[in-house]
Tab-separated table of C-alpha atoms and ligand atoms in Angstrom:
chain	number	residue	atom	x	y	z
A	129	MET	CA	6.153	33.162	-18.887
A	130	GLU	CA	7.312	30.789	-16.185
A	131	PRO	CA	5.282	27.597	-15.938
A	132	LYS	CA	3.028	27.262	-12.920
A	133	ARG	CA	4.301	24.922	-10.282
A	134	ALA	CA	2.369	22.245	-8.375
A	135	ALA	CA	3.381	20.264	-5.288
A	136	VAL	CA	1.562	16.990	-4.555
A	137	ILE	CA	2.162	15.759	-0.976
A	138	THR	CA	1.280	12.156	-0.395
A	139	TYR	CA	0.418	10.429	2.859
A	140	GLY	CA	-0.466	6.813	3.484
A	141	CYS	CA	-0.617	3.690	1.381
A	142	GLN	CA	0.492	2.645	-2.096
A	143	MET	CA	-2.953	3.335	-3.489
A	144	ASN	CA	-2.510	6.985	-2.515
A	145	LYS	CA	0.959	6.983	-4.125
A	146	TYR	CA	-0.585	5.638	-7.322
A	147	GLU	CA	-3.322	8.232	-7.204
A	148	SER	CA	-0.742	11.045	-6.646
A	149	GLU	CA	1.080	9.871	-9.761
A	150	ARG	CA	-2.196	10.094	-11.593
A	151	ILE	CA	-2.927	13.570	-10.180
A	152	ALA	CA	0.579	14.678	-11.238
A	153	GLY	CA	-0.088	13.295	-14.728
A	154	ILE	CA	-3.215	15.393	-15.016
A	155	LEU	CA	-1.438	18.512	-13.707
A	156	VAL	CA	1.437	18.138	-16.219
A	157	GLY	CA	-1.278	17.964	-18.910
A	158	LEU	CA	-2.629	21.302	-17.634
A	159	GLY	CA	0.833	22.842	-18.003
A	160	TYR	CA	2.024	22.573	-14.448
A	161	GLU	CA	5.582	21.701	-13.513
A	162	ILE	CA	5.708	19.254	-10.580
A	163	THR	CA	7.841	20.334	-7.647
A	164	SER	CA	8.617	18.696	-4.305
A	165	GLN	CA	8.753	22.202	-2.697
A	166	THR	CA	5.645	23.799	-1.267
A	167	HIS	CA	7.523	27.072	-1.124
A	168	GLY	CA	6.957	28.957	-4.375
A	169	ALA	CA	4.285	26.528	-5.634
A	170	ASP	CA	1.090	27.896	-7.278
A	171	LEU	CA	-0.900	24.805	-6.367
A	172	ILE	CA	-0.489	22.496	-3.374
A	173	LEU	CA	-2.487	19.286	-3.159
A	174	LEU	CA	-2.443	17.116	-0.067
A	175	ASN	CA	-3.339	13.477	-0.814
A	176	THR	CA	-4.333	12.330	2.638
A	177	CYS	CA	-4.691	9.178	4.743
A	178	SER	CA	-7.118	8.615	7.624
A	179	ILE	CA	-6.305	4.999	8.534
A	180	ARG	CA	-5.088	6.026	11.986
A	181	ASP	CA	-5.524	9.210	13.999
A	182	LYS	CA	-1.821	10.091	13.722
A	183	ALA	CA	-1.988	10.099	9.906
A	184	GLU	CA	-5.004	12.465	10.037
A	185	GLN	CA	-3.371	14.806	12.552
A	186	LYS	CA	-0.337	15.142	10.267
A	187	VAL	CA	-2.613	16.471	7.565
A	188	TYR	CA	-4.113	19.160	9.768
A	189	SER	CA	-0.696	20.197	11.015
A	190	GLN	CA	0.601	20.474	7.419
A	191	LEU	CA	-2.441	22.521	6.460
A	192	GLY	CA	-1.728	24.766	9.436
A	193	GLN	CA	1.719	25.504	8.099
A	194	LEU	CA	0.430	26.260	4.644
A	195	LYS	CA	-1.509	29.173	6.095
A	196	TRP	CA	1.681	31.230	5.995
A	197	LEU	CA	2.367	30.498	2.328
A	198	LYS	CA	-1.143	31.549	1.459
A	199	ARG	CA	-0.649	34.811	3.356
A	200	ASP	CA	2.451	35.512	1.195
A	201	ASN	CA	0.723	34.448	-1.962
A	202	PRO	CA	-3.083	34.846	-1.952
A	203	ASP	CA	-3.253	33.264	-5.472
A	204	LEU	CA	-1.935	29.982	-4.093
A	205	ILE	CA	-4.500	27.139	-4.504
A	206	ILE	CA	-4.621	24.595	-1.715
A	207	GLY	CA	-6.521	21.318	-2.278
A	208	VAL	CA	-7.150	18.319	-0.053
A	209	CYS	CA	-7.931	14.930	-1.520
A	210	GLY	CA	-7.691	11.269	-0.474
A	211	CYS	CA	-9.228	9.575	2.515
A	212	VAL	CA	-9.375	12.445	5.013
A	213	ALA	CA	-10.999	14.551	2.332
A	214	GLN	CA	-13.698	11.915	1.700
A	215	GLN	CA	-14.291	11.382	5.386
A	216	GLU	CA	-14.176	14.929	6.706
A	217	GLY	CA	-15.530	16.719	3.610
A	218	ASP	CA	-16.744	20.237	4.290
A	219	ARG	CA	-15.533	20.091	7.890
A	220	ILE	CA	-12.014	20.622	6.471
A	221	LEU	CA	-13.178	23.753	4.664
A	222	GLN	CA	-14.732	25.097	7.908
A	223	ARG	CA	-11.720	24.201	10.022
A	224	VAL	CA	-9.098	25.312	7.488
A	225	PRO	CA	-10.062	28.625	5.807
A	226	GLN	CA	-6.919	28.557	3.656
A	227	ALA	CA	-8.089	25.369	1.856
A	228	ASP	CA	-9.831	26.086	-1.458
A	229	LEU	CA	-10.898	22.655	-2.583
A	230	VAL	CA	-11.698	19.232	-1.105
A	231	PHE	CA	-12.321	16.237	-3.380
A	232	GLY	CA	-12.615	12.500	-2.886
A	233	PRO	CA	-10.488	9.735	-4.528
A	234	GLN	CA	-13.236	8.969	-7.077
A	235	ASN	CA	-13.163	12.534	-8.416
A	236	ILE	CA	-9.494	12.723	-9.486
A	237	PRO	CA	-10.432	12.552	-13.189
A	238	LYS	CA	-12.514	15.715	-12.715
A	239	LEU	CA	-9.467	17.668	-11.440
A	240	PRO	CA	-9.137	20.000	-14.511
A	241	ALA	CA	-12.748	21.134	-14.114
A	242	LEU	CA	-12.411	21.435	-10.331
A	243	LEU	CA	-9.343	23.689	-10.680
A	244	ALA	CA	-11.084	25.802	-13.277
A	245	GLN	CA	-13.953	26.262	-10.882
A	246	VAL	CA	-11.601	27.314	-8.062
A	247	GLN	CA	-10.070	29.910	-10.371
A	248	THR	CA	-13.332	31.382	-11.484
A	249	ARG	CA	-15.287	31.225	-8.281
A	250	ARG	CA	-12.472	31.726	-5.778
A	251	HIS	CA	-14.462	30.434	-2.869
A	252	GLN	CA	-14.142	27.141	-1.024
A	253	PHE	CA	-15.968	24.083	-2.333
A	254	SER	CA	-15.932	20.280	-2.263
A	255	ASP	CA	-16.685	17.388	-4.590
A	256	LEU	CA	-17.155	14.111	-2.784
A	257	ALA	CA	-19.648	12.369	-5.052
A	258	ASP	CA	-19.324	8.745	-6.009
A	259	ASN	CA	-18.036	8.734	-9.500
A	260	PRO	CA	-16.928	5.402	-10.818
A	261	LEU	CA	-14.856	5.760	-13.949
A	262	TRP	CA	-13.329	2.374	-13.994
A	263	ASP	CA	-13.442	1.425	-17.611
A	264	GLU	CA	-10.817	4.008	-18.603
A	265	GLN	CA	-7.947	2.228	-20.277
A	266	LEU	CA	-5.180	4.759	-20.253
A	267	PHE	CA	-4.756	8.071	-18.546
A	268	PRO	CA	-1.762	10.340	-18.131
A	269	MET	CA	0.433	9.343	-15.261
A	270	CYS	CA	3.533	11.021	-13.892
A	271	ARG	CA	5.244	7.997	-12.301
A	272	GLU	CA	8.099	8.387	-9.835
A	273	ASN	CA	9.947	5.217	-10.762
A	274	PRO	CA	10.876	4.244	-14.348
A	275	PHE	CA	10.904	0.479	-13.868
A	276	GLN	CA	8.506	-0.356	-10.992
A	277	ALA	CA	4.895	0.707	-11.257
A	278	TRP	CA	1.707	0.538	-9.187
A	279	VAL	CA	-1.478	-0.413	-10.998
A	280	THR	CA	-4.789	-0.160	-9.190
A	281	VAL	CA	-7.050	-3.038	-10.160
A	282	MET	CA	-9.863	-2.489	-7.652
A	283	GLN	CA	-11.112	0.083	-5.254
A	284	GLY	CA	-12.996	0.028	-1.989
A	285	CYS	CA	-13.835	-2.695	0.506
A	286	ASP	CA	-17.020	-4.512	1.523
A	287	LYS	CA	-15.647	-6.177	4.571
A	288	PHE	CA	-16.345	-3.602	7.268
A	289	CYS	CA	-13.770	-4.748	9.812
A	290	THR	CA	-14.896	-2.972	12.957
A	291	PHE	CA	-11.648	-0.949	13.324
A	292	CYS	CA	-11.332	0.250	9.715
A	293	VAL	CA	-12.357	3.435	7.915
A	294	VAL	CA	-11.614	2.144	4.429
A	295	PRO	CA	-15.203	1.035	3.567
A	296	TYR	CA	-16.298	4.574	4.481
A	297	THR	CA	-13.570	6.484	2.673
A	298	ARG	CA	-13.173	4.278	-0.397
A	299	GLY	CA	-16.725	3.004	-0.712
A	300	ARG	CA	-17.878	-0.367	-2.011
A	301	GLU	CA	-15.665	-2.768	-3.982
A	302	GLN	CA	-15.356	-1.974	-7.697
A	303	SER	CA	-13.074	-3.902	-10.009
A	304	ARG	CA	-11.529	-2.448	-13.147
A	305	PRO	CA	-12.212	-4.421	-16.296
A	306	THR	CA	-9.413	-6.760	-17.302
A	307	ALA	CA	-8.991	-4.962	-20.641
A	308	ALA	CA	-8.251	-1.622	-18.898
A	309	ILE	CA	-5.661	-3.282	-16.637
A	310	THR	CA	-4.045	-5.257	-19.483
A	311	HIS	CA	-3.748	-2.090	-21.555
A	312	GLU	CA	-2.098	-0.195	-18.735
A	313	VAL	CA	0.402	-3.019	-17.950
A	314	GLN	CA	1.148	-3.542	-21.642
A	315	ALA	CA	1.931	0.156	-22.108
A	316	LEU	CA	4.155	0.048	-18.993
A	317	ALA	CA	6.114	-2.935	-20.332
A	318	GLU	CA	6.579	-1.116	-23.663
A	319	GLN	CA	8.013	1.855	-21.763
A	320	GLY	CA	10.534	-0.454	-20.102
A	321	TYR	CA	8.818	-1.177	-16.769
A	322	LYS	CA	10.007	-4.480	-15.276
A	323	GLU	CA	7.781	-4.881	-12.275
A	324	VAL	CA	4.153	-4.058	-11.581
A	325	THR	CA	2.373	-4.281	-8.252
A	326	LEU	CA	-1.368	-4.675	-8.594
A	327	LEU	CA	-3.182	-2.749	-5.921
A	328	GLY	CA	-6.505	-3.313	-4.161
A	329	GLN	CA	-7.546	-2.951	-0.523
A	330	ASN	CA	-8.931	-6.423	-0.693
A	331	ILE	CA	-7.407	-7.699	-3.864
A	332	ASP	CA	-8.418	-11.366	-3.595
A	333	SER	CA	-11.989	-10.179	-4.111
A	334	TYR	CA	-10.993	-8.865	-7.584
A	335	GLY	CA	-13.780	-9.447	-10.057
A	336	LYS	CA	-16.313	-10.720	-7.500
A	337	ARG	CA	-19.219	-8.727	-8.800
A	338	SER	CA	-17.982	-7.891	-12.285
A	339	PRO	CA	-19.884	-9.312	-15.276
A	340	GLU	CA	-16.614	-10.591	-16.800
A	341	GLY	CA	-16.405	-13.498	-14.322
A	342	LYS	CA	-12.585	-13.211	-14.090
A	343	ASP	CA	-10.890	-13.413	-10.685
A	344	LEU	CA	-7.402	-12.404	-9.602
A	345	ALA	CA	-5.837	-15.690	-10.632
A	346	ASP	CA	-7.343	-15.236	-14.140
A	347	LEU	CA	-6.024	-11.662	-14.269
A	348	LEU	CA	-2.495	-12.843	-13.329
A	349	GLU	CA	-2.715	-15.411	-16.132
A	350	MET	CA	-3.714	-12.670	-18.568
A	351	LEU	CA	-0.865	-10.368	-17.568
A	352	HIS	CA	1.817	-13.016	-17.418
A	353	PRO	CA	2.593	-13.304	-21.138
A	354	ILE	CA	3.228	-9.546	-21.575
A	355	ASP	CA	6.643	-9.159	-23.146
A	356	GLY	CA	9.259	-7.252	-21.171
A	357	LEU	CA	7.388	-7.547	-17.903
A	358	GLU	CA	9.562	-9.534	-15.456
A	359	ARG	CA	7.742	-9.433	-12.128
A	360	ILE	CA	4.203	-9.209	-10.942
A	361	ARG	CA	3.203	-8.549	-7.326
A	362	PHE	CA	-0.164	-7.933	-5.757
A	363	ILE	CA	-1.367	-6.425	-2.429
A	364	THR	CA	-3.336	-6.660	-0.124
A	365	SER	CA	-4.709	-10.181	0.437
A	366	HIS	CA	-7.404	-11.236	2.893
A	367	PRO	CA	-7.100	-14.554	4.758
A	368	ARG	CA	-10.773	-15.345	4.115
A	369	ASP	CA	-10.608	-14.832	0.336
A	370	PHE	CA	-7.186	-16.228	-0.601
A	371	SER	CA	-8.299	-19.196	-2.678
A	372	GLU	CA	-6.451	-22.388	-3.386
A	373	LYS	CA	-6.747	-21.501	-7.103
A	374	LEU	CA	-4.866	-18.253	-6.432
A	375	MET	CA	-2.210	-20.073	-4.398
A	376	ARG	CA	-1.644	-22.541	-7.228
A	377	THR	CA	-1.405	-19.643	-9.736
A	378	VAL	CA	1.186	-17.809	-7.634
A	379	GLY	CA	3.091	-21.093	-7.288
A	380	THR	CA	3.158	-21.793	-11.035
A	381	LEU	CA	3.434	-18.476	-12.832
A	382	GLU	CA	7.115	-17.653	-13.052
A	383	LYS	CA	6.717	-13.884	-13.098
A	384	VAL	CA	4.477	-13.773	-10.070
A	385	CYS	CA	6.775	-13.161	-7.084
A	386	GLU	CA	6.752	-15.484	-4.099
A	387	TYR	CA	5.553	-12.853	-1.683
A	388	VAL	CA	2.194	-12.550	0.006
A	389	HIS	CA	0.980	-9.820	2.309
A	390	LEU	CA	-1.708	-11.473	4.426
A	391	PRO	CA	-2.800	-9.315	7.341
A	392	VAL	CA	-3.715	-11.418	10.369
A	393	GLN	CA	-4.564	-8.423	12.688
A	394	SER	CA	-4.686	-10.627	15.840
A	395	GLY	CA	-3.828	-14.164	16.982
A	396	SER	CA	-6.855	-14.433	19.241
A	397	SER	CA	-10.048	-15.857	17.729
A	398	ALA	CA	-12.097	-13.863	20.213
A	399	VAL	CA	-10.520	-10.598	19.087
A	400	LEU	CA	-10.777	-11.580	15.432
A	401	LYS	CA	-14.515	-12.094	15.986
A	402	ARG	CA	-14.906	-8.642	17.499
A	403	MET	CA	-12.867	-7.239	14.615
A	404	HIS	CA	-15.387	-8.919	12.225
A	405	ARG	CA	-12.531	-10.511	10.265
A	406	GLY	CA	-14.462	-13.657	9.292
A	407	TYR	CA	-11.763	-16.246	10.208
A	408	THR	CA	-10.358	-17.808	13.335
A	409	ARG	CA	-6.734	-18.225	14.413
A	410	ASP	CA	-6.844	-21.855	13.186
A	411	ASP	CA	-8.330	-20.803	9.813
A	412	TYR	CA	-5.429	-18.417	9.403
A	413	ALA	CA	-2.853	-21.063	10.335
A	414	PHE	CA	-4.462	-23.445	7.807
A	415	GLN	CA	-4.212	-20.829	5.064
A	416	VAL	CA	-0.547	-20.307	5.771
A	417	GLU	CA	0.154	-24.019	5.776
A	418	ARG	CA	-1.610	-24.446	2.428
A	419	LEU	CA	0.117	-21.458	0.934
A	420	ARG	CA	3.541	-22.675	2.015
A	421	ALA	CA	2.820	-26.096	0.515
A	422	LEU	CA	1.664	-24.653	-2.800
A	423	VAL	CA	4.163	-21.754	-3.141
A	424	PRO	CA	7.550	-23.104	-2.135
A	425	ASP	CA	9.787	-20.513	-0.496
A	426	VAL	CA	7.012	-17.983	-0.246
A	427	ALA	CA	7.666	-14.952	1.969
A	428	LEU	CA	4.825	-13.872	4.158
A	429	SER	CA	4.243	-10.441	5.617
A	430	THR	CA	1.391	-9.309	7.805
A	431	ASP	CA	-0.360	-6.450	9.570
A	432	LEU	CA	-1.105	-6.698	13.229
A	433	ILE	CA	-3.002	-4.466	15.626
A	434	VAL	CA	-2.266	-4.418	19.387
A	435	GLY	CA	-4.652	-2.956	21.924
A	436	PHE	CA	-7.876	-3.567	20.084
A	437	PRO	CA	-10.769	-2.884	22.501
A	438	GLY	CA	-11.134	-5.750	25.003
A	439	GLU	CA	-7.771	-7.358	24.116
A	440	SER	CA	-6.801	-9.178	27.327
A	441	ASP	CA	-3.374	-10.372	28.406
A	442	ASP	CA	-4.461	-13.807	27.290
A	443	ASP	CA	-5.561	-12.553	23.854
A	444	PHE	CA	-2.202	-10.887	23.458
A	445	ALA	CA	-0.367	-14.081	24.557
A	446	GLN	CA	-2.185	-15.866	21.777
A	447	THR	CA	-1.021	-13.271	19.302
A	448	LEU	CA	2.569	-13.757	20.453
A	449	GLN	CA	2.179	-17.484	20.135
A	450	LEU	CA	0.825	-17.247	16.635
A	451	VAL	CA	3.649	-14.888	15.577
A	452	GLU	CA	6.196	-17.345	16.945
A	453	ALA	CA	4.539	-20.291	15.263
A	454	VAL	CA	3.976	-18.711	11.825
A	455	GLU	CA	7.327	-16.871	11.586
A	456	PHE	CA	6.418	-13.933	9.346
A	457	ASP	CA	9.134	-12.525	7.120
A	458	SER	CA	8.025	-8.981	7.929
A	459	MET	CA	5.340	-7.289	9.921
A	460	TYR	CA	3.561	-3.934	10.016
A	461	LEU	CA	2.568	-3.436	13.613
A	462	PHE	CA	0.026	-0.858	14.758
A	463	LYS	CA	-1.448	0.324	18.028
A	464	TYR	CA	-5.205	0.351	17.739
A	465	SER	CA	-6.457	3.898	16.973
A	466	PRO	CA	-10.211	4.592	17.296
A	467	ARG	CA	-11.551	5.975	14.025
A	468	PRO	CA	-14.718	8.080	13.824
A	469	GLY	CA	-17.676	6.227	12.396
A	470	THR	CA	-16.276	2.747	12.901
A	471	ARG	CA	-17.946	0.218	15.258
A	472	ALA	CA	-14.922	-0.469	17.406
A	473	ALA	CA	-14.590	3.185	18.315
A	474	THR	CA	-17.850	2.800	20.278
A	475	PHE	CA	-16.726	-0.317	22.184
A	476	ASP	CA	-16.438	0.620	25.813
A	477	ASP	CA	-13.465	-1.577	26.798
A	478	GLN	CA	-10.724	0.531	25.176
A	479	VAL	CA	-7.180	-0.509	26.119
A	480	PRO	CA	-5.040	2.079	27.915
A	481	ASP	CA	-2.212	3.590	25.818
A	482	ALA	CA	0.512	2.318	28.154
A	483	VAL	CA	-0.673	-1.261	27.674
A	484	LYS	CA	-0.723	-0.809	23.904
A	485	SER	CA	2.842	0.494	23.989
A	486	GLU	CA	4.058	-2.355	26.166
A	487	ARG	CA	2.519	-4.965	23.861
A	488	PHE	CA	3.810	-3.129	20.802
A	489	ASN	CA	7.400	-3.281	22.198
A	490	THR	CA	7.173	-6.937	23.199
A	491	LEU	CA	5.920	-7.949	19.811
A	492	ILE	CA	8.506	-5.930	17.885
A	493	GLU	CA	11.274	-7.587	19.834
A	494	VAL	CA	9.884	-11.080	19.147
A	495	GLN	CA	9.364	-10.252	15.446
A	496	GLU	CA	12.836	-8.771	15.014
A	497	ALA	CA	14.439	-11.939	16.358
A	498	ILE	CA	12.392	-14.021	13.898
A	499	GLN	CA	13.254	-11.749	10.991
A	500	LEU	CA	16.943	-11.900	11.814
A	501	ARG	CA	16.803	-15.681	11.906
A	502	ARG	CA	14.911	-15.898	8.625
A	503	ASN	CA	17.167	-13.366	6.870
A	504	ARG	CA	20.252	-15.210	8.046
A	505	ALA	CA	18.861	-18.390	6.631
A	506	ARG	CA	19.212	-16.809	3.186
A	507	ILE	CA	23.018	-16.693	3.467
A	508	GLY	CA	24.647	-18.746	0.760
A	509	ARG	CA	21.687	-18.493	-1.602
A	510	CYS	CA	21.804	-16.635	-4.923
A	511	GLU	CA	18.734	-14.448	-5.317
A	512	GLU	CA	17.264	-12.515	-8.211
A	513	VAL	CA	17.341	-8.814	-7.347
A	514	LEU	CA	15.683	-5.904	-9.169
A	515	VAL	CA	18.097	-3.073	-8.673
A	516	GLU	CA	16.455	0.081	-7.353
A	517	GLY	CA	19.553	2.373	-7.282
A	518	PRO	CA	22.252	3.621	-4.920
A	519	SER	CA	21.592	2.652	-1.329
A	520	LYS	CA	21.478	5.234	1.453
A	521	LYS	CA	24.608	3.639	2.881
A	522	GLY	CA	27.030	5.017	0.305
A	523	SER	CA	27.663	5.716	-3.327
A	524	VAL	CA	29.173	2.308	-4.249
A	525	GLN	CA	26.370	0.447	-2.550
A	526	LEU	CA	23.298	-0.440	-4.558
A	527	THR	CA	19.959	-1.530	-3.199
A	528	GLY	CA	17.231	-3.681	-4.590
A	529	ARG	CA	14.645	-6.280	-3.668
A	530	THR	CA	14.508	-10.063	-4.014
A	531	ARG	CA	11.462	-11.783	-5.402
A	532	GLN	CA	10.411	-12.302	-1.772
A	533	ASN	CA	10.565	-8.493	-1.333
A	534	ARG	CA	13.597	-8.509	0.976
A	535	PRO	CA	15.835	-5.464	0.598
A	536	VAL	CA	19.385	-6.340	-0.438
A	537	ASN	CA	22.474	-4.083	-0.388
A	538	PHE	CA	25.452	-4.893	-2.511
A	539	VAL	CA	28.391	-3.242	-4.291
A	540	GLY	CA	27.742	-2.424	-7.892
A	541	HIS	CA	27.741	0.233	-10.619
A	542	PRO	CA	24.764	2.577	-10.621
A	543	SER	CA	24.203	1.689	-14.311
A	544	LEU	CA	22.665	-1.565	-13.051
A	545	THR	CA	19.677	0.403	-11.775
A	546	GLY	CA	16.497	-1.015	-13.224
A	547	SER	CA	18.004	-4.345	-14.177
A	548	LEU	CA	17.706	-7.831	-12.691
A	549	VAL	CA	20.922	-9.234	-11.242
A	550	THR	CA	21.768	-12.300	-9.260
A	551	VAL	CA	23.172	-11.570	-5.826
A	552	CYS	CA	24.827	-14.142	-3.638
A	553	ILE	CA	23.754	-13.484	-0.058
A	554	GLU	CA	26.554	-13.146	2.452
A	555	LYS	CA	24.929	-11.443	5.400
A	556	GLY	CA	21.482	-11.240	6.912
A	557	GLY	CA	20.362	-8.405	9.190
A	558	THR	CA	17.015	-7.691	10.823
A	559	HIS	CA	15.651	-5.613	7.961
A	560	SER	CA	17.883	-6.364	4.983
A	561	LEU	CA	20.396	-8.709	3.334
A	562	GLU	CA	23.857	-8.025	2.004
A	563	GLY	CA	25.671	-9.793	-0.777
A	564	LYS	CA	27.764	-9.773	-3.916
A	565	VAL	CA	26.728	-9.704	-7.529
A	566	CYS	CA	27.171	-13.183	-8.869
A	567	THR	CA	28.976	-13.200	-12.200
A	568	ASP	CA	29.020	-16.903	-13.010
A	569	ARG	CA	25.268	-17.503	-12.908
A	570	SER	CA	22.695	-16.442	-15.412
A	571	ASP	CA	19.642	-18.329	-14.133
A	572	ARG	CA	16.737	-16.724	-12.347
A	573	GLY	CA	17.831	-16.534	-8.706
A	574	GLY	CA	16.674	-19.980	-7.606
A	575	GLU	CA	18.097	-21.815	-4.603
A	576	ASP	CA	21.263	-23.757	-4.685
B	99	LIG	N1	-6.034	1.331	14.208
B	99	LIG	C1	-4.825	0.723	14.045
B	99	LIG	N2	-4.462	0.113	12.886
B	99	LIG	C2	-5.374	0.060	11.895
B	99	LIG	N3	-5.319	-0.480	10.674
B	99	LIG	C3	-6.462	-0.212	10.028
B	99	LIG	N4	-7.285	0.518	10.829
B	99	LIG	C4	-6.641	0.686	11.997
B	99	LIG	C5	-6.946	1.326	13.221
B	99	LIG	N5	-8.149	1.888	13.405
B	99	LIG	C6	-4.169	-1.186	10.181
B	99	LIG	C7	-4.594	-2.643	9.820
B	99	LIG	C8	-4.585	-2.633	8.309
B	99	LIG	C9	-3.493	-1.633	8.039
B	99	LIG	C10	-3.491	-1.071	6.669
B	99	LIG	O1	-3.683	-0.621	8.989
B	99	LIG	O2	-3.611	-3.539	10.346
B	99	LIG	O3	-4.347	-3.899	7.739
B	100	LIG	FE1	-10.205	-2.324	6.181
B	100	LIG	FE2	-8.896	-4.392	5.037
B	100	LIG	FE3	-10.946	-4.864	6.758
B	100	LIG	FE4	-11.413	-3.857	4.344
B	100	LIG	S1	-10.578	-5.931	4.771
B	100	LIG	S2	-12.348	-3.167	6.245
B	100	LIG	S3	-9.653	-2.501	4.026
B	100	LIG	S4	-8.964	-3.904	7.215
């Protein structure tokens, strides 16, 4: 008998990607073969994102298309999980009759039972209960990449920024015990993984309420000695919680990469206050100054929202000024999107879309010039690169990332995939570097 096939379609952030790998691991355990094709699949799971309206609309449009597959194959099971599932719940089932099952991120471990229930009952249902199962040490995963892995260390967020759905979709902060994380990372290193990225929506709060009394800096210290592991990254930081202790740890532990994602969201203190971010523009600038002093050559990326309700021309000018002053290495820029249930969605001074677009374009232009300048400043350096594989540019070109998370393209044999090489940088573009593998150096990518 042919094995049953399952397609897991992922939207959104790294946490969703990690959870999809976990879902795929469970499905393989149930005898499914994982496919990237929805056509011909027996089970289709959409792991969804609701951070902005566009992401949510994509989910509904994909579900609309699946209607035709279900018409051809009435036995097809369609499930919706992730953040839209948690937020919309049974509304999805009402709006999308072809969906069989809706479940929240905390109920992934229950998937075998949920699928069994779909098969026996054959009518729509949801499971959105809070279900913390955080002391699990190892669970089956079906990871996409054999040398870089995501590892979730905490879930949820207690910050309630006024624009953000995460506290509603992911619930309150919960940290995984250090033993569970150490076990997972140890097992990864034994399987040949070189790099792990620790994930948490608000990762600097790791351990805040856990009885162990270990914070993120302590966790990094615990993971650092693991044999075979070469690089440790962590995302996402919060400007209010990034402690000096953590900065010192990043600066001293060799395997912890010099890369920090520190979303600023706005350069105007007035807007930051309405966003409920808990810091001012000056506080942010102080954090950056301290970080750069304690972590030499650190790369800094950020998230920024334009067109938050009430953002005036002057507020935007302050954002531009901050971006020019800080000089981020990369930026994820978003137009404000009102999300149901969040406070900012009820603010009455919403910014027109045309203004959002204009500010977006202005800021992108400024940021691209900064990026180009900063990438060109890398020319002449030799950087440690973890090779990810052939680049999209052509078969002899490989691509990888530096410790500072900059993409680098260079000529090399595909057999280098998964290894660390030193690349001498010869060119810097807006979004990536180019260079040559350096044969006469064996040290770890430092500066000349
Ligand atoms: N509108 C636009 N951008 C948002 N983000 C979060 N919520 C919204 C929203 N309602 C952005 C923030 C956050 C990133 C993950 O997404 O910049 O840091
Ligand atoms: Fe959302 Fe991040 Fe604010 Fe939490 S800290 S509410 S995840 S933007």
